[in-house]
Amino acid sequence: MAAEPKTLMQNQQSWTDDLPLCEMCGVGVAPNCVYSPDGKGTQNHPMEDRHLRLRGENCFLYGVFNGYDGSRVADFAAQCLTAELLLGDLNSSHTDGDVRRILIQAFDAVEESYFNTIGDALAKKAHLSNYLLPHNEVCTHRESQKVQERLKELEQEVSGGATAVVALILNNKLYIANVGTNRVLLCKSSSDGQNQVLQIGRPHSTDNEDELQRLAAMGVDAARIRQAGQIAGQSSTRRLGDSRVKINYSEIDLLSAAKAKPIISEPEIHGSHPLDGVTGFLLLMSEGLINTLESAHGPEQVNQEIVAMVAAELAQQTSLEAVAQSVVERVKRLHHDVFVSGRQRAAFCSRHEDMTLLIRTINYPLADAALTPTQGGRIYPVSVPYSNSQSTSKTSVTLSLVMPCQSTLTNGTNTASTLEEGTPTPGSQSPTATLQSTNTQTQSSSSSSGDGSLFRQRGSQAAQPDETGRVPPYVDFSQFYRLWGGDNSDSQSTQGGLGPQ
């Protein structure tokens, strides 16, 4: 049996590598991990998340893609969407309605093009399946085994899918297109100097009432879907690719009663959100990042925890790449620490999936390059309030972040130096932040609680390392060592004393 030709994605080298990257964006990633009982982690499968952060002639395009059962669909979607949007008809003369229509058409083109690339494999898989059934009794064991092995290879070739969230900035307006369970947060300043944290859209998941109503209208038992929590191994109700639920949905028990294709790739479009005069940042997050933090701390405070971490890192890092990676690493450490602690939530933290965080600043100043954490004045630890008493669904969060210096930016381009007279020096006051909750009755917002103090003031001078690279201890244990030495002099003479040697 001749081998199938490789797919389009395998034959061609990625041309998107040559497109200009957006310099106002940073991305942090961490691969999936499974912990052993002793706390050591191992990667369970290759990284399946993908992202894009590109600059076109008159627009900016960002995306986070959460692949599963392989990265084929995520890879394809990232490249195909780029072609459809940056090399398509999109231009600055389009209205909001035109942009929404173009985004929907782009996702539709991705879905159709992907299934075209695996069409031959799907046809051969169907042919072999149909051949095997009537000839099962007359086939020799060797022949049957070869057919089964070939079917398994074809199944691996056509399996897999992805969820996707895409942000498009055109004419300084923000548009969001979402398919699945990734998340978008927009943090922007209000007229009174506070920053409002807005979750744009809701995940297309099995606990989304709008999605359950859509499935129920097709004849699917929404109560069973809600109880199961997953459809063919995934919680998403909208996906790219995944031939199992797109082509053979009638063979899936939960979807067998559907009158039409229940799992769709049509994006939900949000926008436009004007960015003129806005200062803040945009966050695109994969489902893995959100689930990892929720596993460690519960779902109640995830949005403001992420925003607080990003704001803290923006205050001390000079690179957006470092900001994003630092936040991802912090989430990873929090998750691991909860697992090894054995506390109540440790049972939820035995593993995590791939994590991706994309940060796009909007007229938001980074830390001054002249000031580093070792020089003091740029280390702002974050203290996030926790509470299980408030719901996350109906409350809007405002975060007031007072930066020690500001610069004038136009769509991310510096128009004034950040090292002006107001630039802080080591020992200057750290940024302060307050968190307030207001009931807005919107579904796309996060909640808050606690005393609202996200940032704690640190000493004006950071401890300096000595010649060995160590810093002085925060607590003086000399008295303890003296007392211990007096009470245990005999044992010390044979075993060696405690304390620094």
Coordinates of C-alpha atoms in Angstrom, one line a residue:
M1 CA 0.0 0.0 0.0
A2 CA 1.5 3.3 -1.1
A3 CA 2.1 5.9 1.5
E4 CA 0.0 9.1 1.3
P5 CA 1.5 12.3 0.4
K6 CA 2.3 14.6 3.3
T7 CA 0.0 17.3 4.2
L8 CA 0.4 20.9 3.0
M9 CA 1.7 21.9 6.4
Q10 CA 4.4 19.2 6.3
N11 CA 5.5 20.0 2.8
Q12 CA 6.0 23.7 3.2
Q13 CA 8.2 25.7 5.5
S14 CA 6.4 28.3 7.5
W15 CA 6.4 31.6 5.6
T16 CA 5.0 33.5 8.6
D17 CA 8.5 33.4 10.2
D18 CA 9.5 36.2 7.7
L19 CA 6.6 38.5 8.6
P20 CA 7.4 41.5 10.9
L21 CA 6.7 40.8 14.6
C22 CA 4.9 43.3 16.8
E23 CA 7.4 44.8 19.2
M24 CA 4.7 45.9 21.6
C25 CA 3.9 42.3 22.5
G26 CA 5.5 39.6 24.6
V27 CA 4.7 35.9 24.9
G28 CA 5.4 33.5 27.8
V29 CA 5.0 29.7 27.5
A30 CA 5.4 26.6 29.6
P31 CA 4.9 23.0 28.5
N32 CA 2.5 20.5 30.1
C33 CA 3.7 18.7 33.2
V34 CA 2.7 15.6 35.3
Y35 CA 4.0 15.4 38.8
S36 CA 5.2 12.3 40.5
P37 CA 4.4 11.8 44.2
D38 CA 7.8 13.4 45.2
G39 CA 6.9 16.5 43.2
K40 CA 9.2 16.0 40.2
G41 CA 7.5 16.9 36.9
T42 CA 7.8 15.3 33.5
Q43 CA 6.4 16.5 30.2
N44 CA 3.5 14.3 29.0
H45 CA 3.4 15.2 25.3
P46 CA 5.0 17.8 22.9
M47 CA 3.9 21.4 23.2
E48 CA 0.6 21.9 21.4
D49 CA -0.1 25.6 22.1
R50 CA 0.7 28.0 19.3
H51 CA 0.6 31.8 19.0
L52 CA 1.0 34.7 16.5
R53 CA 2.0 38.3 17.0
L54 CA 2.4 40.0 13.7
R55 CA 2.3 43.5 12.3
G56 CA 0.7 44.3 9.0
E57 CA 0.7 47.4 6.8
N58 CA -2.2 48.9 8.6
C59 CA -3.1 46.5 11.4
F60 CA -1.8 44.2 14.2
L61 CA -2.8 40.6 14.5
Y62 CA -2.4 38.4 17.7
G63 CA -3.6 34.9 18.4
V64 CA -3.3 32.1 20.9
F65 CA -4.2 28.5 19.8
N66 CA -4.7 25.7 22.2
G67 CA -4.1 22.4 20.3
Y68 CA -5.0 19.0 21.5
D69 CA -4.3 15.5 20.2
G70 CA -1.3 17.0 18.4
S71 CA -0.4 20.5 17.1
R72 CA -1.5 20.0 13.5
V73 CA -4.6 22.1 13.7
A74 CA -3.0 24.8 15.8
D75 CA -0.1 25.1 13.4
F76 CA -2.4 25.2 10.4
A77 CA -4.8 27.8 11.9
A78 CA -2.0 30.2 12.9
Q79 CA -0.6 30.3 9.4
C80 CA -3.9 30.2 7.5
L81 CA -5.5 32.9 9.5
T82 CA -2.5 35.1 9.0
A83 CA -2.8 34.6 5.2
E84 CA -6.6 35.3 5.2
L85 CA -6.3 38.5 7.3
L86 CA -2.9 40.0 6.6
L87 CA -2.7 39.1 2.9
G88 CA -6.5 39.4 2.3
D89 CA -8.8 42.3 1.6
L90 CA -8.6 43.8 5.1
N91 CA -7.9 47.5 5.0
S92 CA -8.4 50.7 6.9
S93 CA -11.5 51.7 5.0
H94 CA -13.6 48.8 6.3
T95 CA -16.5 49.4 8.7
D96 CA -17.0 47.4 11.9
G97 CA -19.5 45.3 10.1
D98 CA -17.0 44.6 7.3
V99 CA -14.3 43.5 9.9
R100 CA -16.7 41.2 11.7
R101 CA -17.7 39.6 8.4
I102 CA -14.0 39.2 7.3
L103 CA -13.1 37.6 10.6
I104 CA -15.9 35.0 10.4
Q105 CA -15.0 34.3 6.8
A106 CA -11.4 33.8 7.8
F107 CA -12.2 31.2 10.4
D108 CA -14.5 29.4 7.9
A109 CA -11.7 29.4 5.4
V110 CA -9.3 27.9 8.0
E111 CA -11.8 25.1 8.7
E112 CA -12.5 24.3 5.1
S113 CA -8.8 24.4 4.1
Y114 CA -7.8 22.2 6.9
F115 CA -10.3 19.5 6.0
N116 CA -9.2 19.7 2.4
T117 CA -5.6 18.9 3.4
I118 CA -6.7 15.7 5.2
G119 CA -9.4 14.8 2.7
D120 CA -7.4 12.0 1.1
A121 CA -6.6 10.5 4.5
L122 CA -10.2 10.7 5.6
A123 CA -11.3 9.0 2.4
K124 CA -8.8 6.1 2.8
K125 CA -9.8 5.7 6.4
A126 CA -13.4 5.4 5.5
H127 CA -12.6 2.9 2.6
L128 CA -10.5 0.7 4.9
S129 CA -13.1 0.7 7.6
N130 CA -15.8 -0.3 5.1
Y131 CA -13.6 -3.0 3.6
L132 CA -12.7 -4.5 6.9
L133 CA -16.3 -5.2 8.1
P134 CA -17.6 -7.4 5.3
H135 CA -14.2 -9.2 4.8
N136 CA -13.5 -9.6 8.5
E137 CA -14.2 -13.4 8.5
V138 CA -12.2 -14.2 5.3
C139 CA -9.2 -12.0 6.1
T140 CA -6.2 -13.7 7.5
H141 CA -4.9 -12.6 10.9
R142 CA -1.9 -11.0 9.2
E143 CA -4.0 -9.1 6.7
S144 CA -6.4 -7.9 9.4
Q145 CA -3.5 -6.7 11.5
K146 CA -2.0 -4.7 8.7
V147 CA -5.3 -3.1 8.0
Q148 CA -5.8 -2.2 11.7
E149 CA -2.3 -0.7 11.9
R150 CA -3.0 1.4 8.7
L151 CA -6.3 2.6 10.2
K152 CA -4.5 3.6 13.4
E153 CA -1.9 5.6 11.3
L154 CA -4.7 7.3 9.4
E155 CA -6.6 8.1 12.6
Q156 CA -3.5 9.8 14.0
E157 CA -3.1 11.8 10.8
V158 CA -6.7 13.2 10.9
S159 CA -7.3 13.5 14.6
G160 CA -6.8 16.6 16.7
G161 CA -8.2 20.0 16.9
A162 CA -7.7 23.4 18.5
T163 CA -9.4 26.3 20.2
A164 CA -8.4 29.8 19.2
V165 CA -8.7 33.4 20.3
V166 CA -7.6 36.2 17.9
A167 CA -7.2 39.9 18.5
L168 CA -7.1 42.3 15.6
I169 CA -6.2 46.0 16.0
L170 CA -7.3 48.0 12.9
N171 CA -7.7 51.8 12.8
N172 CA -6.8 51.7 16.5
K173 CA -9.9 49.6 17.3
L174 CA -9.8 46.2 18.9
Y175 CA -11.7 43.2 17.6
I176 CA -11.8 39.8 19.3
A177 CA -12.7 36.6 17.6
N178 CA -13.0 33.6 19.8
V179 CA -13.6 29.9 19.2
G180 CA -13.5 27.7 22.3
T181 CA -12.2 28.1 25.8
N182 CA -9.2 30.5 25.7
R183 CA -9.6 33.9 27.5
V184 CA -9.1 37.6 26.8
L185 CA -8.7 40.3 29.4
L186 CA -8.5 44.0 28.6
C187 CA -7.1 46.3 31.3
K188 CA -7.7 50.0 30.5
S189 CA -7.7 53.2 32.4
S190 CA -10.9 55.0 33.1
S191 CA -11.3 58.8 33.2
D192 CA -10.7 58.9 37.0
G193 CA -7.3 57.2 36.7
Q194 CA -8.4 53.7 37.6
N195 CA -8.0 50.7 35.4
Q196 CA -11.0 48.6 34.5
V197 CA -10.3 44.9 34.0
L198 CA -12.8 43.4 31.5
Q199 CA -13.1 39.8 30.4
I200 CA -14.1 40.0 26.7
G201 CA -16.6 37.2 26.0
R202 CA -17.3 33.9 27.7
P203 CA -15.7 30.5 26.9
H204 CA -17.6 28.2 24.6
S205 CA -17.8 25.4 27.1
T206 CA -20.3 22.8 28.5
D207 CA -21.3 25.2 31.3
N208 CA -22.1 28.2 29.0
E209 CA -25.9 28.5 29.0
D210 CA -26.0 30.2 25.6
E211 CA -24.0 27.3 24.1
L212 CA -26.2 24.8 25.8
Q213 CA -29.3 26.5 24.4
R214 CA -27.7 26.4 20.9
L215 CA -27.1 22.7 21.2
A216 CA -30.6 22.1 22.6
A217 CA -32.1 23.8 19.6
M218 CA -30.4 21.2 17.5
G219 CA -32.0 18.3 19.4
V220 CA -29.1 17.6 21.8
D221 CA -29.9 16.9 25.4
A222 CA -28.3 19.9 27.1
A223 CA -28.7 18.5 30.6
R224 CA -26.6 15.5 29.7
I225 CA -24.0 17.7 28.1
R226 CA -23.8 19.8 31.3
Q227 CA -23.5 16.8 33.5
A228 CA -20.9 15.1 31.4
G229 CA -18.8 18.3 31.3
Q230 CA -16.9 17.2 28.1
I231 CA -17.7 16.2 24.5
A232 CA -15.3 13.7 23.0
G233 CA -12.7 14.5 25.6
Q234 CA -12.9 18.3 25.4
S235 CA -14.9 20.9 27.4
S236 CA -15.3 23.2 24.3
T237 CA -18.4 23.4 22.3
R238 CA -16.7 25.3 19.4
R239 CA -13.5 24.0 17.9
L240 CA -11.3 24.1 14.8
G241 CA -10.7 20.8 13.1
D242 CA -11.5 17.6 15.1
S243 CA -13.0 15.4 12.4
R244 CA -14.4 13.0 15.0
V245 CA -17.0 15.5 16.2
K246 CA -17.4 17.4 12.9
I247 CA -17.9 14.5 10.5
N248 CA -18.9 11.5 12.7
Y249 CA -21.0 13.3 15.4
S250 CA -23.9 11.0 14.8
E251 CA -21.7 8.2 16.2
I252 CA -21.1 10.1 19.5
D253 CA -23.6 9.2 22.1
L254 CA -24.0 12.8 23.5
L255 CA -24.4 14.2 20.0
S256 CA -26.3 11.4 18.2
A257 CA -29.6 13.2 18.3
A258 CA -28.4 16.4 16.7
K259 CA -30.2 17.5 13.6
A260 CA -27.2 19.5 12.3
K261 CA -23.5 19.7 13.0
P262 CA -23.4 20.7 16.8
I263 CA -19.7 21.4 17.3
I264 CA -18.9 24.4 15.1
S265 CA -15.9 26.6 14.2
E266 CA -17.8 29.9 13.9
P267 CA -16.2 32.5 16.0
E268 CA -17.9 34.8 18.4
I269 CA -16.9 38.4 17.5
H270 CA -16.6 41.2 20.0
G271 CA -15.8 44.8 19.1
S272 CA -14.9 47.2 18.1
H273 CA -13.3 48.5 21.3
P274 CA -11.8 52.0 20.6
L275 CA -8.2 52.3 21.8
D276 CA -7.8 56.0 21.3
G277 CA -6.5 57.6 24.5
V278 CA -6.4 54.2 26.3
T279 CA -3.6 53.2 28.6
G280 CA -3.4 49.6 29.7
F281 CA -2.7 46.1 28.3
L282 CA -4.4 43.3 26.5
L283 CA -4.0 39.6 27.7
L284 CA -4.6 36.6 25.5
M285 CA -4.4 33.3 27.5
S286 CA -4.7 29.7 26.6
E287 CA -7.1 27.5 28.5
G288 CA -4.1 25.7 30.1
L289 CA -2.9 28.8 31.9
I290 CA -6.4 29.6 33.3
N291 CA -7.0 26.0 34.4
T292 CA -3.6 25.8 36.1
L293 CA -4.2 28.9 38.2
E294 CA -7.8 27.8 39.0
S295 CA -6.6 24.4 40.1
A296 CA -4.2 26.0 42.6
H297 CA -6.4 28.8 43.9
G298 CA -9.9 28.2 42.8
P299 CA -11.8 30.1 40.0
E300 CA -13.0 33.1 42.1
Q301 CA -10.0 35.4 41.7
V302 CA -8.2 34.3 38.6
N303 CA -8.7 37.4 36.4
Q304 CA -7.4 39.8 39.0
E305 CA -4.6 37.5 40.1
I306 CA -3.3 37.5 36.5
V307 CA -3.7 41.2 36.1
A308 CA -1.9 41.8 39.4
M309 CA 1.0 39.6 38.3
V310 CA 1.3 41.3 35.0
A311 CA 1.2 44.8 36.5
A312 CA 3.8 43.8 39.1
E313 CA 6.2 42.4 36.4
L314 CA 5.6 45.4 34.1
A315 CA 6.8 47.6 37.0
Q316 CA 10.1 45.9 37.3
Q317 CA 10.9 44.3 33.9
T318 CA 12.3 46.1 30.9
S319 CA 11.2 43.5 28.3
L320 CA 7.6 42.4 27.5
E321 CA 9.0 38.9 26.8
A322 CA 10.4 38.8 30.3
V323 CA 7.1 40.1 31.7
A324 CA 5.1 37.4 30.0
Q325 CA 7.5 34.6 30.8
S326 CA 7.8 35.6 34.5
V327 CA 4.0 35.5 34.9
V328 CA 3.8 32.1 33.4
E329 CA 6.6 30.8 35.6
R330 CA 5.0 32.3 38.6
V331 CA 1.7 30.4 37.8
K332 CA 3.7 27.3 37.3
R333 CA 5.4 27.6 40.7
L334 CA 2.1 28.3 42.5
H335 CA 0.6 25.2 41.0
H336 CA 3.6 23.0 41.9
D337 CA 3.8 24.5 45.4
V338 CA 0.1 23.7 46.1
F339 CA 0.7 20.1 44.9
V340 CA 3.7 19.4 47.1
S341 CA 2.0 21.2 50.1
G342 CA -0.6 18.5 50.5
R343 CA -3.2 21.1 51.2
Q344 CA -6.9 20.8 50.3
R345 CA -6.4 21.8 46.6
A346 CA -3.4 19.6 46.1
A347 CA -5.6 16.9 44.6
F348 CA -6.5 19.3 41.8
C349 CA -2.8 20.0 41.0
S350 CA -1.3 16.7 40.0
R351 CA -0.8 17.9 36.4
H352 CA -1.3 20.9 34.1
E353 CA -1.6 21.4 30.4
D354 CA 0.5 23.7 28.1
M355 CA 0.3 27.4 29.1
T356 CA 0.6 30.5 26.9
L357 CA 0.3 34.1 27.8
L358 CA 0.4 36.9 25.3
I359 CA 0.7 40.5 26.5
R360 CA 0.1 43.5 24.3
T361 CA 0.7 46.9 25.9
I362 CA -1.4 49.9 24.9
N363 CA 0.4 53.1 25.7
Y364 CA 1.7 51.4 28.9
P365 CA 5.3 52.2 30.1
L366 CA 7.7 49.5 31.1
A367 CA 10.2 49.7 33.8
D368 CA 13.2 52.0 33.1
A369 CA 16.1 50.1 31.6
A370 CA 18.5 52.2 33.9
L371 CA 16.9 50.7 37.0
T372 CA 17.3 47.0 37.6
P373 CA 16.0 44.9 40.6
T374 CA 19.6 44.6 42.0
Q375 CA 19.8 48.4 42.1
G376 CA 16.7 48.7 44.2
G377 CA 13.5 50.6 43.6
R378 CA 12.1 48.2 41.1
I379 CA 11.0 45.1 43.1
Y380 CA 7.3 45.2 43.8
P381 CA 6.0 42.0 45.4
V382 CA 2.3 41.3 44.8
S383 CA -0.2 40.4 47.5
V384 CA -3.5 39.1 46.0
P385 CA -6.6 38.9 48.1
Y386 CA -8.4 35.6 48.2
S387 CA -12.0 35.0 49.0
N388 CA -14.6 32.3 48.2
S389 CA -17.5 34.5 49.1
Q390 CA -18.0 36.3 45.8
S391 CA -19.1 35.0 42.4
T392 CA -17.0 35.7 39.4
S393 CA -19.8 36.2 37.0
K394 CA -21.4 39.6 37.8
T395 CA -18.8 41.9 39.1
S396 CA -16.5 44.4 37.4
V397 CA -13.0 45.0 38.7
T398 CA -11.2 48.3 38.7
L399 CA -7.4 48.3 39.4
S400 CA -5.8 51.6 40.1
L401 CA -2.1 51.4 39.4
V402 CA -0.1 54.6 40.0
M403 CA 3.2 54.4 38.1
P404 CA 6.1 56.5 39.3
C405 CA 6.7 57.7 35.8
Q406 CA 4.7 58.0 32.6
S407 CA 5.6 58.4 29.0
T408 CA 3.5 59.5 26.0
L409 CA 3.0 56.6 23.6
T410 CA 1.1 56.4 20.4
N411 CA 0.0 52.9 19.5
G412 CA 3.1 51.7 21.3
T413 CA 5.6 54.0 19.7
N414 CA 7.6 56.3 22.1
T415 CA 7.0 60.0 21.4
A416 CA 8.7 61.1 24.6
S417 CA 11.6 59.9 26.6
T418 CA 10.8 57.7 29.7
L419 CA 13.9 59.0 31.4
E420 CA 12.7 62.5 32.2
E421 CA 12.8 64.6 35.4
G422 CA 10.0 62.5 36.9
T423 CA 12.0 59.3 36.5
P424 CA 12.3 57.6 39.9
T425 CA 15.6 56.8 41.4
P426 CA 16.5 53.9 43.8
G427 CA 14.4 54.6 46.9
S428 CA 11.6 56.3 45.1
Q429 CA 8.1 55.3 45.9
S430 CA 6.9 52.0 44.4
P431 CA 3.7 51.9 42.3
T432 CA 0.6 51.6 44.5
A433 CA -2.6 49.8 43.5
T434 CA -6.1 49.6 44.8
L435 CA -8.8 47.1 43.8
Q436 CA -12.5 48.0 43.9
S437 CA -15.6 46.0 43.0
T438 CA -18.7 47.4 41.2
N439 CA -21.7 45.4 40.3
T440 CA -22.2 45.9 36.6
Q441 CA -24.5 42.9 35.7
T442 CA -22.2 41.9 32.9
Q443 CA -21.1 38.4 32.0
S444 CA -17.7 39.4 30.8
S445 CA -16.1 40.7 34.0
S446 CA -14.2 39.4 37.0
S447 CA -14.7 39.8 40.8
S448 CA -12.7 41.1 43.6
S449 CA -12.5 41.0 47.4
G450 CA -10.2 41.6 50.3
D451 CA -8.7 44.9 51.4
G452 CA -7.8 45.8 47.8
S453 CA -4.0 46.2 48.4
L454 CA -2.4 44.4 45.5
F455 CA 1.1 45.8 46.0
R456 CA 3.0 46.1 49.2
Q457 CA 5.6 48.8 49.8
R458 CA 9.1 47.5 50.1
G459 CA 12.1 49.0 51.7
S460 CA 13.7 51.8 49.7
Q461 CA 17.0 50.0 49.5
A462 CA 17.3 46.4 48.4
A463 CA 19.8 44.2 50.1
Q464 CA 23.1 43.9 48.1
P465 CA 24.8 40.6 47.5
D466 CA 28.2 40.0 49.0
E467 CA 31.2 38.6 47.1
T468 CA 29.7 35.1 47.2
G469 CA 26.4 36.2 45.7
R470 CA 24.5 35.9 48.9
V471 CA 22.3 38.6 50.6
P472 CA 22.1 39.2 54.4
P473 CA 19.4 37.1 56.1
Y474 CA 16.1 38.9 57.0
V475 CA 16.2 37.3 60.5
D476 CA 19.2 37.2 62.9
F477 CA 19.6 33.6 64.2
S478 CA 22.8 34.3 66.2
Q479 CA 21.1 34.2 69.6
F480 CA 19.4 30.9 68.6
Y481 CA 22.8 29.4 67.7
R482 CA 24.4 30.5 70.9
L483 CA 21.6 29.0 73.0
W484 CA 21.7 25.8 71.0
G485 CA 25.5 25.6 71.4
G486 CA 25.3 26.0 75.2
D487 CA 22.7 23.3 75.6
N488 CA 24.2 20.8 73.2
S489 CA 27.9 21.3 73.5
D490 CA 28.5 17.5 73.9
S491 CA 26.7 16.5 70.8
Q492 CA 28.2 19.3 68.8
S493 CA 31.7 18.1 69.6
T494 CA 31.0 14.8 67.9
Q495 CA 28.5 15.7 65.3
G496 CA 29.3 19.3 64.4
G497 CA 27.3 22.3 65.4
L498 CA 24.4 24.0 63.7
G499 CA 24.5 27.3 62.0
P500 CA 26.8 28.7 59.4
Q501 CA 30.0 26.7 59.1

